[in-house]
Short mmCIF file of C-alpha atoms in Angstrom, two decimals:
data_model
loop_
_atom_site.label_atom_id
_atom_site.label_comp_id
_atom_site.label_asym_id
_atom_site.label_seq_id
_atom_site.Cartn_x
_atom_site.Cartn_y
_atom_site.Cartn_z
CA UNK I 1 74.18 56.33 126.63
CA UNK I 2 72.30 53.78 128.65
CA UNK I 3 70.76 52.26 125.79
CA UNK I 4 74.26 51.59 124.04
CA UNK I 5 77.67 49.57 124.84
CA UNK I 6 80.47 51.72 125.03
CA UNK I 7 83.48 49.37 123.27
CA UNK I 8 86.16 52.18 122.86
CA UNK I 9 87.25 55.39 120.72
CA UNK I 10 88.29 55.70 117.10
CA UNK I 11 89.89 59.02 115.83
CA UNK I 12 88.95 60.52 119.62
CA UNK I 13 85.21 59.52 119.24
CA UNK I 14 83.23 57.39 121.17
CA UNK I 15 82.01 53.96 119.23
CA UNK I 16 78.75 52.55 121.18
CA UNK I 17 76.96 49.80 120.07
CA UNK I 18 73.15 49.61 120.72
CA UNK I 19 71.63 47.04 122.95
CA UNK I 20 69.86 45.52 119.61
CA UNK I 21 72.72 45.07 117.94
CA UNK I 22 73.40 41.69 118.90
CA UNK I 23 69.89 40.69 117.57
CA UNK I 24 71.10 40.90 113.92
CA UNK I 25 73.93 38.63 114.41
CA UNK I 26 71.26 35.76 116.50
CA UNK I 27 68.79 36.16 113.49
CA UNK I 28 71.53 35.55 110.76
CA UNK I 29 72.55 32.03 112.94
CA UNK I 30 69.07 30.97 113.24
CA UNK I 31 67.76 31.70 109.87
CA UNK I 32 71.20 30.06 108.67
CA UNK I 33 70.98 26.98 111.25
CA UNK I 34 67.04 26.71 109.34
CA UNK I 35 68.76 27.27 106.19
CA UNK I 36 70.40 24.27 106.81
CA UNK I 37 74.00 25.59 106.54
CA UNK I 38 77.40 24.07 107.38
CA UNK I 39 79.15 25.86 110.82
CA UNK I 40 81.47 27.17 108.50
CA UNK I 41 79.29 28.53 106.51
CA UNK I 42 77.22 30.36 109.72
CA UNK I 43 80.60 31.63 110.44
CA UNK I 44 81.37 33.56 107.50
CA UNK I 45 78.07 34.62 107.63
CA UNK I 46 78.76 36.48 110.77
CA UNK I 47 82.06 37.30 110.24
CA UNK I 48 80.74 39.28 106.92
CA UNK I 49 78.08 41.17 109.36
CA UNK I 50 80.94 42.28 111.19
CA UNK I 51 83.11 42.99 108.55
CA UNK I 52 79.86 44.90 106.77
CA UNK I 53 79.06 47.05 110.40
CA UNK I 54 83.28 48.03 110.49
CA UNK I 55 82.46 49.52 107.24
CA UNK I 56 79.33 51.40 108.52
CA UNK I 57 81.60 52.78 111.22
CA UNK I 58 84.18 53.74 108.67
CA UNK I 59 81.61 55.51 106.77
CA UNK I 60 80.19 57.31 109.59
CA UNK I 61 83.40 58.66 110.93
CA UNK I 62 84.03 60.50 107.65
CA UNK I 63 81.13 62.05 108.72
CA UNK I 64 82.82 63.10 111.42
CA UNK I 65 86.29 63.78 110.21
CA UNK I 66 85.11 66.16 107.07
CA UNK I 67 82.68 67.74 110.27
CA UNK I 68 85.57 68.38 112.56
CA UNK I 69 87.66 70.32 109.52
CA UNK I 70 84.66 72.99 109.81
CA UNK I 71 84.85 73.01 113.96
CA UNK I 72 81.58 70.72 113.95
CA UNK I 73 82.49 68.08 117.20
CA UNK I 74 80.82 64.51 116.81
CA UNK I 75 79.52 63.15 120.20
CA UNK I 76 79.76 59.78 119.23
CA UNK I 77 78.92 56.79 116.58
CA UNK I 78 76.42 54.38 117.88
CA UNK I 79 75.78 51.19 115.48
CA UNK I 80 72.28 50.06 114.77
CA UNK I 81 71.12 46.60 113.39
CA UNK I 82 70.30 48.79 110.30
CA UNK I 83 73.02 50.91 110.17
CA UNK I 84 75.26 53.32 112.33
CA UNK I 85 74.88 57.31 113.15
CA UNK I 86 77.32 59.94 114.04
CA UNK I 87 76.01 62.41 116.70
CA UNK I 88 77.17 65.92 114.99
CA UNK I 89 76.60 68.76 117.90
CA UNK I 90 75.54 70.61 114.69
CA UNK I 91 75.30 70.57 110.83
CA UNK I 92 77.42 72.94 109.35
CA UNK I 93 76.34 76.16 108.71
CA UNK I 94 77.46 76.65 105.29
CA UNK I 95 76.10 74.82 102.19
CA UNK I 96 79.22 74.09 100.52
CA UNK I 97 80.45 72.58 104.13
CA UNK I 98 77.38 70.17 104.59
CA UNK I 99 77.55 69.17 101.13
CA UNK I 100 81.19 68.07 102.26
CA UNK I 101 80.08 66.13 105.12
CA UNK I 102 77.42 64.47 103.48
CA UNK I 103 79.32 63.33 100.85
CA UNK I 104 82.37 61.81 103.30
CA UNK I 105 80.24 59.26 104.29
CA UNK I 106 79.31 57.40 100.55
CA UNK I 107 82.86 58.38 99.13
CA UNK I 108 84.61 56.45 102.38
CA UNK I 109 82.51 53.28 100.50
CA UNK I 110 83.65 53.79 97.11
CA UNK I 111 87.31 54.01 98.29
CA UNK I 112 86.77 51.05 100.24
CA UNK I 113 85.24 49.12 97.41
CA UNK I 114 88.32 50.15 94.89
CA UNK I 115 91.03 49.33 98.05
CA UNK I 116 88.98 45.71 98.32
CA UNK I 117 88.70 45.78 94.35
CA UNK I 118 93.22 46.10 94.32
CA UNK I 119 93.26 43.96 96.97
CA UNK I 120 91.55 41.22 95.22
CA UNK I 121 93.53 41.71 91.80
CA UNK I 122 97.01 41.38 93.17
CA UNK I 123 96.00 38.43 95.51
CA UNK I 124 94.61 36.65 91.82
CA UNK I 125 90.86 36.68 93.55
CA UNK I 126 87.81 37.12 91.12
CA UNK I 127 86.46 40.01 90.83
CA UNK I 128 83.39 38.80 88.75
CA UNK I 129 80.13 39.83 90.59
CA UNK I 130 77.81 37.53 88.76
CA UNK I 131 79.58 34.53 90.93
CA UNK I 132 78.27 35.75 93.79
CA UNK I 133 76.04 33.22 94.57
CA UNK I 134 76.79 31.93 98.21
CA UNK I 135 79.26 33.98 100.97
CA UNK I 136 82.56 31.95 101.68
CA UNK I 137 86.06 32.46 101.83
CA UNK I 138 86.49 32.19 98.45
CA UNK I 139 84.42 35.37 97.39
CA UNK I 140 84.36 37.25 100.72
CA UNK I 141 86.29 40.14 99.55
CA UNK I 142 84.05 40.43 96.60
CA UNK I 143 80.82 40.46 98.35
CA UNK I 144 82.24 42.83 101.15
CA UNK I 145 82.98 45.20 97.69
CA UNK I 146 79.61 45.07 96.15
CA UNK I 147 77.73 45.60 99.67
CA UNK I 148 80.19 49.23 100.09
CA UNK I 149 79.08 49.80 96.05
CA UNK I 150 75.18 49.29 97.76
CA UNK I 151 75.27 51.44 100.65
CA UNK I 152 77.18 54.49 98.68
CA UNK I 153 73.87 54.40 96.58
CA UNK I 154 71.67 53.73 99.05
CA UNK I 155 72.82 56.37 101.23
CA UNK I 156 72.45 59.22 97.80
CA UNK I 157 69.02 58.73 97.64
CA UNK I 158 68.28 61.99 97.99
CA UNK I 159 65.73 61.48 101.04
CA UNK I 160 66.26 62.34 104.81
CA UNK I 161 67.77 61.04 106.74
CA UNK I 162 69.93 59.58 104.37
CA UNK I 163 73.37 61.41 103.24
CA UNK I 164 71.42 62.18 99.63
CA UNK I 165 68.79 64.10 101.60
CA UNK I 166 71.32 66.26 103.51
CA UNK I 167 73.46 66.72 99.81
CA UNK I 168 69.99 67.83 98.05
CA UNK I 169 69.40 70.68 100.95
CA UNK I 170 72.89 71.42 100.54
CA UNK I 171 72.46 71.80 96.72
CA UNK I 172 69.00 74.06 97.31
CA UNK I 173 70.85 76.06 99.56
CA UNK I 174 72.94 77.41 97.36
CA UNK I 175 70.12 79.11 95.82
CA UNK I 176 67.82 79.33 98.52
CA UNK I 177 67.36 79.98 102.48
CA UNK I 178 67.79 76.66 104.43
CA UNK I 179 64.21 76.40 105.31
CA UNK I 180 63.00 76.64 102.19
CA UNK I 181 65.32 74.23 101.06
CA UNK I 182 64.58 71.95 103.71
CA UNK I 183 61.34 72.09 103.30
CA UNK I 184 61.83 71.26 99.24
CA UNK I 185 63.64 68.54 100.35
CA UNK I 186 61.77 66.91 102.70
CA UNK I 187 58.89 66.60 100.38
CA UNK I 188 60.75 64.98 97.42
CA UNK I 189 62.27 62.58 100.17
CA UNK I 190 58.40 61.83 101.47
CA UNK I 191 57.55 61.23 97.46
CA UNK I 192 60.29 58.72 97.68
CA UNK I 193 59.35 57.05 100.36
CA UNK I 194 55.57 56.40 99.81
CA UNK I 195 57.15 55.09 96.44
CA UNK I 196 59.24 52.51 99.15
CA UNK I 197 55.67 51.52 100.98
CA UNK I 198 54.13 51.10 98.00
CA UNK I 199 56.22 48.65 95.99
CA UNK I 200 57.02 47.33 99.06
CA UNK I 201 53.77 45.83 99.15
CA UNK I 202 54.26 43.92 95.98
CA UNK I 203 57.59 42.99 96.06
CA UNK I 204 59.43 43.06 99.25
CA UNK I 205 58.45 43.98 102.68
CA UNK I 206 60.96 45.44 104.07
CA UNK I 207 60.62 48.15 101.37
CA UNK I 208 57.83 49.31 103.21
CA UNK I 209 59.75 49.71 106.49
CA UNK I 210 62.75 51.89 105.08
CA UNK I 211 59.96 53.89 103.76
CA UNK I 212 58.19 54.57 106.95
CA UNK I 213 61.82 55.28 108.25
CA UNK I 214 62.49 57.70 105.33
CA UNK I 215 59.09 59.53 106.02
CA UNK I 216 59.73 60.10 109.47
CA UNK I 217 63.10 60.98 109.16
CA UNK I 218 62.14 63.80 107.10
CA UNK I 219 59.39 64.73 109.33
CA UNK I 220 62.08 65.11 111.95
CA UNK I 221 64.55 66.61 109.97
CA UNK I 222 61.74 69.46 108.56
CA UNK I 223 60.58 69.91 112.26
CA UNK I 224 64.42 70.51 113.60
CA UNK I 225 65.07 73.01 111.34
CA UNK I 226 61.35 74.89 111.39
CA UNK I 227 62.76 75.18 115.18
CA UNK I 228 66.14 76.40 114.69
CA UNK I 229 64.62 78.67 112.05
CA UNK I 230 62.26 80.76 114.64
CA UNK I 231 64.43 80.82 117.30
CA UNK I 232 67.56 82.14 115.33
CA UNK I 233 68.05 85.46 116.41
CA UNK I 234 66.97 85.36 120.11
CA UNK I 235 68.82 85.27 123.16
CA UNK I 236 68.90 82.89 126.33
CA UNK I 237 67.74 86.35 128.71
CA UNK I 238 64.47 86.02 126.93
CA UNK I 239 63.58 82.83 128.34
CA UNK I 240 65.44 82.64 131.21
CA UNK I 241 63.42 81.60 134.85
CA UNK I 242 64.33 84.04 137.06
CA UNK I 243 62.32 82.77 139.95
CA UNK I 244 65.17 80.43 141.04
CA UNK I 245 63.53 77.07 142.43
CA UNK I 246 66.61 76.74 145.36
CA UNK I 247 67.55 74.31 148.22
CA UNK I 248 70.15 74.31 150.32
CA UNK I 249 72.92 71.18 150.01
CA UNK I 250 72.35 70.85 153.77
CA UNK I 251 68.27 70.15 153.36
CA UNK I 252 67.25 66.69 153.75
CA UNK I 253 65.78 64.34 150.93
CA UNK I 254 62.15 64.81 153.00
CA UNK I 255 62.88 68.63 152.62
CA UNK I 256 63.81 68.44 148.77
CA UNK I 257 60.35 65.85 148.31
CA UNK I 258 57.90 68.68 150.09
CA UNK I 259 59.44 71.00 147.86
CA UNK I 260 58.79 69.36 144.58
CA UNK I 261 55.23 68.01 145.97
CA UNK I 262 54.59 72.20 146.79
CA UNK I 263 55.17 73.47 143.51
CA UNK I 264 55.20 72.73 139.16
CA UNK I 265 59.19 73.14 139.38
CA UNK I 266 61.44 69.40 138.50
CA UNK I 267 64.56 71.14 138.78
CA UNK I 268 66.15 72.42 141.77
CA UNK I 269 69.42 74.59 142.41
CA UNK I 270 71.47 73.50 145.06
CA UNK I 271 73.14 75.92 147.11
CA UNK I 272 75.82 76.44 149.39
CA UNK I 273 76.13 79.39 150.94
CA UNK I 274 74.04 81.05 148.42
CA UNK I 275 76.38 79.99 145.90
CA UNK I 276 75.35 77.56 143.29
CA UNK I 277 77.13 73.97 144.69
CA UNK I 278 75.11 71.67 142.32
CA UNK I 279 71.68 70.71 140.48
CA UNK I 280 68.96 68.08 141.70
CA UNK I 281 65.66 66.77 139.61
CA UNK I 282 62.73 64.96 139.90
CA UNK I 283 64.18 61.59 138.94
CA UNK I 284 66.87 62.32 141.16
CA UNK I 285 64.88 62.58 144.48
CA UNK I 286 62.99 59.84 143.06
CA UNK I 287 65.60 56.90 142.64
CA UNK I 288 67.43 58.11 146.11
CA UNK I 289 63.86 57.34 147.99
CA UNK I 290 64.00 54.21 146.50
CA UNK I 291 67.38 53.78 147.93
CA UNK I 292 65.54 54.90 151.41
CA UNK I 293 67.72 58.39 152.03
CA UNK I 294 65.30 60.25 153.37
CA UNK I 295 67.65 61.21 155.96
CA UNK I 296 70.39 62.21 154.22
CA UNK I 297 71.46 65.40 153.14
CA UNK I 298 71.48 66.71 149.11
CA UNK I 299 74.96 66.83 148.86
CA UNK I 300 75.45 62.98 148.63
CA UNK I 301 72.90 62.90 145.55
CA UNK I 302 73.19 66.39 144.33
CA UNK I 303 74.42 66.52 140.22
CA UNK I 304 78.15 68.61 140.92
CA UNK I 305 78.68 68.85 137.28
CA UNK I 306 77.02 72.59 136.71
CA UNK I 307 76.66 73.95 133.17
CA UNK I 308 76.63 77.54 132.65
CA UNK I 309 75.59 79.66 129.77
CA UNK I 310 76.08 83.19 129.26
CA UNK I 311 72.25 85.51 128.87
CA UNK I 312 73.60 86.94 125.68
CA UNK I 313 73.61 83.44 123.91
CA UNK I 314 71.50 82.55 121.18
CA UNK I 315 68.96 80.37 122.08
CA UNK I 316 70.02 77.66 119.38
CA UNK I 317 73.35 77.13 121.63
CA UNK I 318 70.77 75.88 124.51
CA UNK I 319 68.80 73.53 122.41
CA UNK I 320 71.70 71.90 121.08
CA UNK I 321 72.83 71.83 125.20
CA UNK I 322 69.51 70.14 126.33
CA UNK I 323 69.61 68.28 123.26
CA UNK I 324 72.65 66.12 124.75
CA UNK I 325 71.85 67.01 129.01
CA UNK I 326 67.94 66.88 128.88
CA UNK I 327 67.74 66.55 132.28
CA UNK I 328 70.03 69.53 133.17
CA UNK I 329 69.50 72.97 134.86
CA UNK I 330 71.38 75.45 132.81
CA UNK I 331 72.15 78.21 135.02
CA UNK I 332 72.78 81.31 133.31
CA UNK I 333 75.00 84.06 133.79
CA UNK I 334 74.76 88.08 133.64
CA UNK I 335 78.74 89.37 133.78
CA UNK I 336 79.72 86.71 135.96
CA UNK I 337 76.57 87.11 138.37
CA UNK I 338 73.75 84.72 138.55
CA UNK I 339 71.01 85.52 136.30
CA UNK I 340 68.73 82.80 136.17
CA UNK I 341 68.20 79.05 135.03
CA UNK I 342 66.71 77.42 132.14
CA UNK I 343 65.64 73.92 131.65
CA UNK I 344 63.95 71.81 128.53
CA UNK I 345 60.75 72.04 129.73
CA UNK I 346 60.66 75.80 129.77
CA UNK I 347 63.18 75.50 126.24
CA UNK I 348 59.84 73.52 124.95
CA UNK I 349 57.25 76.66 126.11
CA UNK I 350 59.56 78.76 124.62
CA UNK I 351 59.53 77.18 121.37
CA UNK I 352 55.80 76.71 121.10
CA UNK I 353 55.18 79.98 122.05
CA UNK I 354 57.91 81.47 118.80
CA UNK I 355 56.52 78.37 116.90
CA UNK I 356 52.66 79.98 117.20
CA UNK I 357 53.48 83.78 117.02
CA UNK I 358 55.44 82.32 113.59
CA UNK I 359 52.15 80.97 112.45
CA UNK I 360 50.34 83.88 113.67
CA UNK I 361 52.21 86.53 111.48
CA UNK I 362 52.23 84.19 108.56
CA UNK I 363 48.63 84.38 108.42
#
């Protein structure tokens, strides 16, 4: 993740932290430095962010815990300045199982809020909300409780891509298929959020900018599964490229450039022997002329780390794959002999193609 900071694993996932991250915590010091504040003041102020984002990842990796009972992997959990998402390689397939993961994330709050809620009544702290009026050390606790109480109901607002959107599919499921019930959903979550833009206006600003985020999530989320939808059922063999664009690891970079410059192919198979050794792409050949190695050979700069897919797999197991290599060359597999390759670019003609002969029967 080139965008993100890797800082280290929790429960065997990977915890990133996006490059804008830090932007949050300079705003809060200069608004409060404006503000007029005390240092010490600044620094509970940032020391609450922090404590408010280890929440966040708390709630996400229920996510990903209640995921990994029903074999669902999590890539990772990146944090956001406005919030934090765990990467599942899948939702569950089964209502009653995403229902379950959606709801891990907003019952990890409320458990936190009652733990902080304990904590606070054996330690003789206040636990009245109305004195709330400034953050210090003195009602820390309780403002770290009421912010979990806010983002349990924030995230059951039953709108994608919050955890209330995925719990209302879930819910429709039940009764119907998981189009139709995404579909269902992602309108009521698009009612919502024009709602957002539109008191936004009048009230508060960044109402209007959750609700663009709302909208668009759903817009995704509808489009994701209007794709999974037409391609369940097919196989990898129907799209595979059998016309095999192929260079030897012993060609020169100059050899590998003529090639891409003679033809509409961006990914290359690397041979050795006639044996697949490795893959190579356009951005590949690219940054190594920067690097001037036009004389060198394609097995210095030649991607080692092959992927292979069996033809008989559904096609839905490849867009998850490109979803996570995008720049790979799948290379595909008939009983152990090489079949073919596939790549996103021909995964996206494939999908326009299913997405139009969809549209075509439907009318």
């Amino acid at each position: 993740m080139k965008s993100s900071l890797y800082i280290g694993k929790i429960a065997g996932i990977g915890l990133f932290i996006h490059w804008t991250f830090p932007i949050i915590i300079i705003w809060i010091i200069i608004s409060n430095l404006r503000s007029g504040l005390s240092g010490e003041q600044i620094l509970w102020s940032v020391l609450f962010v922090l404590a408010l984002f280890a929440c966040v990842t708390l709630h996400e990796l229920g996510h990903a815990l209640a995921a990994k009972r029903y074999q669902v992997r999590t890539k990772d959990i990146t944090l956001y300045p406005i919030g934090g998402v765990a990467s599942l390689e899948r939702i569950p397939d089964k209502p009653v199982h995403e229902l379950v993961v959606a709801l891990a994330g907003p019952v990890v709050n409320f458990i936190i809020f009652i733990l902080l809620l304990l904590l606070m009544q054996v330690s003789n702290i206040s636990t009245d909300f109305a004195t709330i009026t400034y953050l210090g050390a003195d009602n820390f606790l309780l403002s770290l409780a009421a912010v979990n109480v806010w983002l349990a109901v924030f995230n059951l607002i039953p709108a994608f891509p919050m955890d209330g959107g995925r719990i209302l599919r879930a819910l429709l499921s039940l009764k119907w298929s998981r189009v139709v019930a995404t579909n269902v959903a992602t309108r009521i979550g698009q009612f919502i959020a024009i709602l957002f833009v539109f008191f936004g206006f009048f009230y508060n600003p960044f109402l209007v900018f959750i609700g663009l985020f709302v909208f668009l999530g759903a817009m995704a989320e509808s489009q994701q599964v209007q794709t999974e939808s037409v391609l369940k059922g097919h196989r990898v063999s129907e799209l595979v490229m059998r016309q095999i664009p192929v260079i030897d690891k012993s060609a020169t970079l100059s050899e590998a450039v003529k090639l891409l410059l003679d033809g509409q192919a961006k990914n290359f198979l690397v041979t050795e022997e006639g044996r697949p050794f490795g893959t190579l792409n356009r951005d590949a050949i690219i940054k190594a002329l920067s690097e001037k190695k036009e004389s060198g050979t394609l097995e210095a700069i030649a991607d080692t780390d092959l992927i292979y897919m069996e033809h008989t797999e559904p096609v839905e197991n490849l867009l998850q794959l490109l979803s996570q290599h995008k720049n790979a060359l799948v290379i595909v597999n008939k009983e152990g002999v090489l079949f073919g390759v596939v790549d996103l670019e021909n995964l996206m003609e494939y999908i326009m193609i299913r997405n139009a002969s969809s549209q075509g029967r439907k009318t």
